[in-house]
């Protein structure tokens, strides 16, 4: 019998790349998970459309931020290899392969599953070629009256260089022939100020005057309507073809804070620069000829691998309009009504809220508990004459912010209001800059975060004078101060 002692297991080599998951590919797998919700037959139909739109939004941001960052490493010749062992070039190749696979699955879900089911339920997303005569007349009239005046075609010739194409824009690459038989190239931007999906009836997508909801809703894609009527923009010329394409630009912002004397001004400059970032993706249809693709590759200064051949529509984020505009509650989740905090609901005077907090700490769980408690707390602090000061952090607050309204009201009542506005909240920078300016104009003391750090926290404090001296009433939470976020994301907060 062998009585020898077995050797101890060799230690795990922690440098083995197989032990690690690449950050970027992991995030793409998360997008696959979002896409699975659109593919799930158990979800209501319009909720599936919403998830497909969210997938499109997420993929746009992924290329604007993550892919653009890796491209900068490649262009700078930096070959720093992370723990997973993939070089920046290998990461780009893997990202492109997986992204194209996900885009194909998303398009298959839309065309083979969602659009046919939408059609059967009375929501008709039509190609221009499928419109009836009456529908076509209505759409063409809308083009002449509304769309035509805002269009600006730009030709490409020795006197007119290739025009700047804005981020996330849909464009038409148009080939025209003049009276002398010469072919020219023109670019036309599809205006993003008009609905991407044009309702073909005034009642489509909304409630009638008598309060009823129309069963049938008809939509046509704006870019198709423009392509079919584009000849009106080139009188005396022959339009040979019009090919849609969509671009995504680098939208990541790098801030050299140490060298920035004025962070606010630096952020404003960086936001302007974002609009002119390098192109990281161009999506086109299979029907686009090679010579036009070559023209785009050359003038947009991209690699052929940055061209993504996709099906219609380009930019799935535009599908959100269907979810927003069609009032078919039978095709959506049953609305959830969050619970109101009893201690605040029963408050008659502003001081009642502070009495409730003084009696016990109050824990709130969003989205199950209503965000209105946060607004009630801030409004009470703004109105209560015994509140001397309010101190607040603002990370994300949205376009129409009841939180900022409460702070402005407090300042107008003569209270000391100090706010830390985090300007580095990605894609909310412009909104935050606007609020910061407005708060400053109202006399609020505004600071812009800390050098080298981001402040994505949710903290508010009311300093109140009472019979037993000064007390500080605090709201501290995860998440942000966007009311809409509290309806979608799980967050915890405490009043103490």
mmCIF file of N, CA and C in Angstrom, residues 10 28 39 70 72 111 120 134 187 190 194 208-209 238 240-241 253 295 297 341 361 408-409 430 462 468 482-483:
data_model
loop_
_atom_site.group_PDB
_atom_site.id
_atom_site.type_symbol
_atom_site.label_atom_id
_atom_site.label_comp_id
_atom_site.label_asym_id
_atom_site.label_seq_id
_atom_site.Cartn_x
_atom_site.Cartn_y
_atom_site.Cartn_z
ATOM 1 N N UNK A 10 -0.544 22.741 -6.396
ATOM 2 C CA UNK A 10 0.240 23.906 -6.776
ATOM 3 C C UNK A 10 -0.636 25.143 -6.703
ATOM 4 N N UNK A 28 -20.643 44.206 -23.047
ATOM 5 C CA UNK A 28 -21.441 43.786 -24.196
ATOM 6 C C UNK A 28 -22.350 42.609 -23.832
ATOM 7 N N UNK A 39 -36.537 39.968 -26.463
ATOM 8 C CA UNK A 39 -36.841 38.702 -27.112
ATOM 9 C C UNK A 39 -37.808 37.841 -26.314
ATOM 10 N N UNK A 70 -10.693 52.826 -26.245
ATOM 11 C CA UNK A 70 -9.737 51.821 -26.723
ATOM 12 C C UNK A 70 -9.072 52.295 -28.008
ATOM 13 N N UNK A 72 -8.298 55.276 -28.767
ATOM 14 C CA UNK A 72 -7.252 56.242 -28.405
ATOM 15 C C UNK A 72 -5.975 55.522 -28.000
ATOM 16 N N UNK A 111 -37.681 42.554 -36.770
ATOM 17 C CA UNK A 111 -38.380 42.285 -38.028
ATOM 18 C C UNK A 111 -39.145 40.967 -38.018
ATOM 19 N N UNK A 120 -50.326 42.988 -35.947
ATOM 20 C CA UNK A 120 -51.546 42.250 -35.609
ATOM 21 C C UNK A 120 -52.339 42.931 -34.500
ATOM 22 N N UNK A 134 -53.965 57.084 -50.005
ATOM 23 C CA UNK A 134 -54.362 58.162 -49.088
ATOM 24 C C UNK A 134 -53.261 58.433 -48.071
ATOM 25 N N UNK A 187 -24.899 65.443 -49.298
ATOM 26 C CA UNK A 187 -25.270 64.876 -47.996
ATOM 27 C C UNK A 187 -26.442 65.672 -47.442
ATOM 28 N N UNK A 190 -31.052 64.137 -41.779
ATOM 29 C CA UNK A 190 -32.443 63.945 -41.379
ATOM 30 C C UNK A 190 -32.640 64.718 -40.081
ATOM 31 N N UNK A 194 -37.673 66.640 -35.628
ATOM 32 C CA UNK A 194 -38.963 66.093 -36.035
ATOM 33 C C UNK A 194 -39.058 64.644 -35.578
ATOM 34 N N UNK A 208 -58.203 60.496 -28.394
ATOM 35 C CA UNK A 208 -59.102 61.352 -29.154
ATOM 36 C C UNK A 208 -59.758 62.372 -28.233
ATOM 37 N N UNK A 209 -60.423 63.353 -28.861
ATOM 38 C CA UNK A 209 -61.084 64.399 -28.080
ATOM 39 C C UNK A 209 -62.195 63.833 -27.203
ATOM 40 N N UNK A 238 -31.210 65.205 -61.719
ATOM 41 C CA UNK A 238 -31.761 63.862 -61.573
ATOM 42 C C UNK A 238 -31.143 63.195 -60.345
ATOM 43 N N UNK A 240 -30.128 60.059 -58.629
ATOM 44 C CA UNK A 240 -29.860 58.679 -59.023
ATOM 45 C C UNK A 240 -30.095 57.701 -57.877
ATOM 46 N N UNK A 241 -29.725 58.089 -56.651
ATOM 47 C CA UNK A 241 -29.913 57.210 -55.499
ATOM 48 C C UNK A 241 -29.743 58.004 -54.216
ATOM 49 N N UNK A 253 -15.136 62.518 -22.430
ATOM 50 C CA UNK A 253 -14.518 63.795 -22.094
ATOM 51 C C UNK A 253 -13.353 63.551 -21.157
ATOM 52 N N UNK A 295 -16.104 56.532 -50.054
ATOM 53 C CA UNK A 295 -16.135 57.980 -49.842
ATOM 54 C C UNK A 295 -16.312 58.306 -48.354
ATOM 55 N N UNK A 297 -15.571 56.278 -45.787
ATOM 56 C CA UNK A 297 -14.380 55.830 -45.068
ATOM 57 C C UNK A 297 -13.274 56.866 -45.173
ATOM 58 N N UNK A 341 -44.859 57.797 2.030
ATOM 59 C CA UNK A 341 -44.370 57.712 3.396
ATOM 60 C C UNK A 341 -45.429 58.306 4.341
ATOM 61 N N UNK A 361 -35.429 57.522 12.754
ATOM 62 C CA UNK A 361 -34.858 57.469 11.414
ATOM 63 C C UNK A 361 -35.864 56.820 10.464
ATOM 64 N N UNK A 408 -34.041 76.810 -5.122
ATOM 65 C CA UNK A 408 -34.235 78.191 -5.556
ATOM 66 C C UNK A 408 -35.240 78.900 -4.649
ATOM 67 N N UNK A 409 -36.313 78.175 -4.277
ATOM 68 C CA UNK A 409 -37.317 78.763 -3.393
ATOM 69 C C UNK A 409 -36.713 79.094 -2.033
ATOM 70 N N UNK A 430 -24.303 69.177 -19.677
ATOM 71 C CA UNK A 430 -24.949 70.418 -20.119
ATOM 72 C C UNK A 430 -26.085 70.801 -19.179
ATOM 73 N N UNK A 462 -30.642 69.957 6.035
ATOM 74 C CA UNK A 462 -31.285 71.180 6.493
ATOM 75 C C UNK A 462 -30.805 71.511 7.891
ATOM 76 N N UNK A 468 -34.146 73.444 21.523
ATOM 77 C CA UNK A 468 -32.985 72.855 22.191
ATOM 78 C C UNK A 468 -31.701 73.099 21.419
ATOM 79 N N UNK A 482 -32.717 62.473 -9.853
ATOM 80 C CA UNK A 482 -33.653 62.462 -10.977
ATOM 81 C C UNK A 482 -34.910 61.704 -10.546
ATOM 82 N N UNK A 483 -36.058 62.345 -10.493
ATOM 83 C CA UNK A 483 -37.271 61.627 -10.091
ATOM 84 C C UNK A 483 -37.546 60.395 -10.956
#
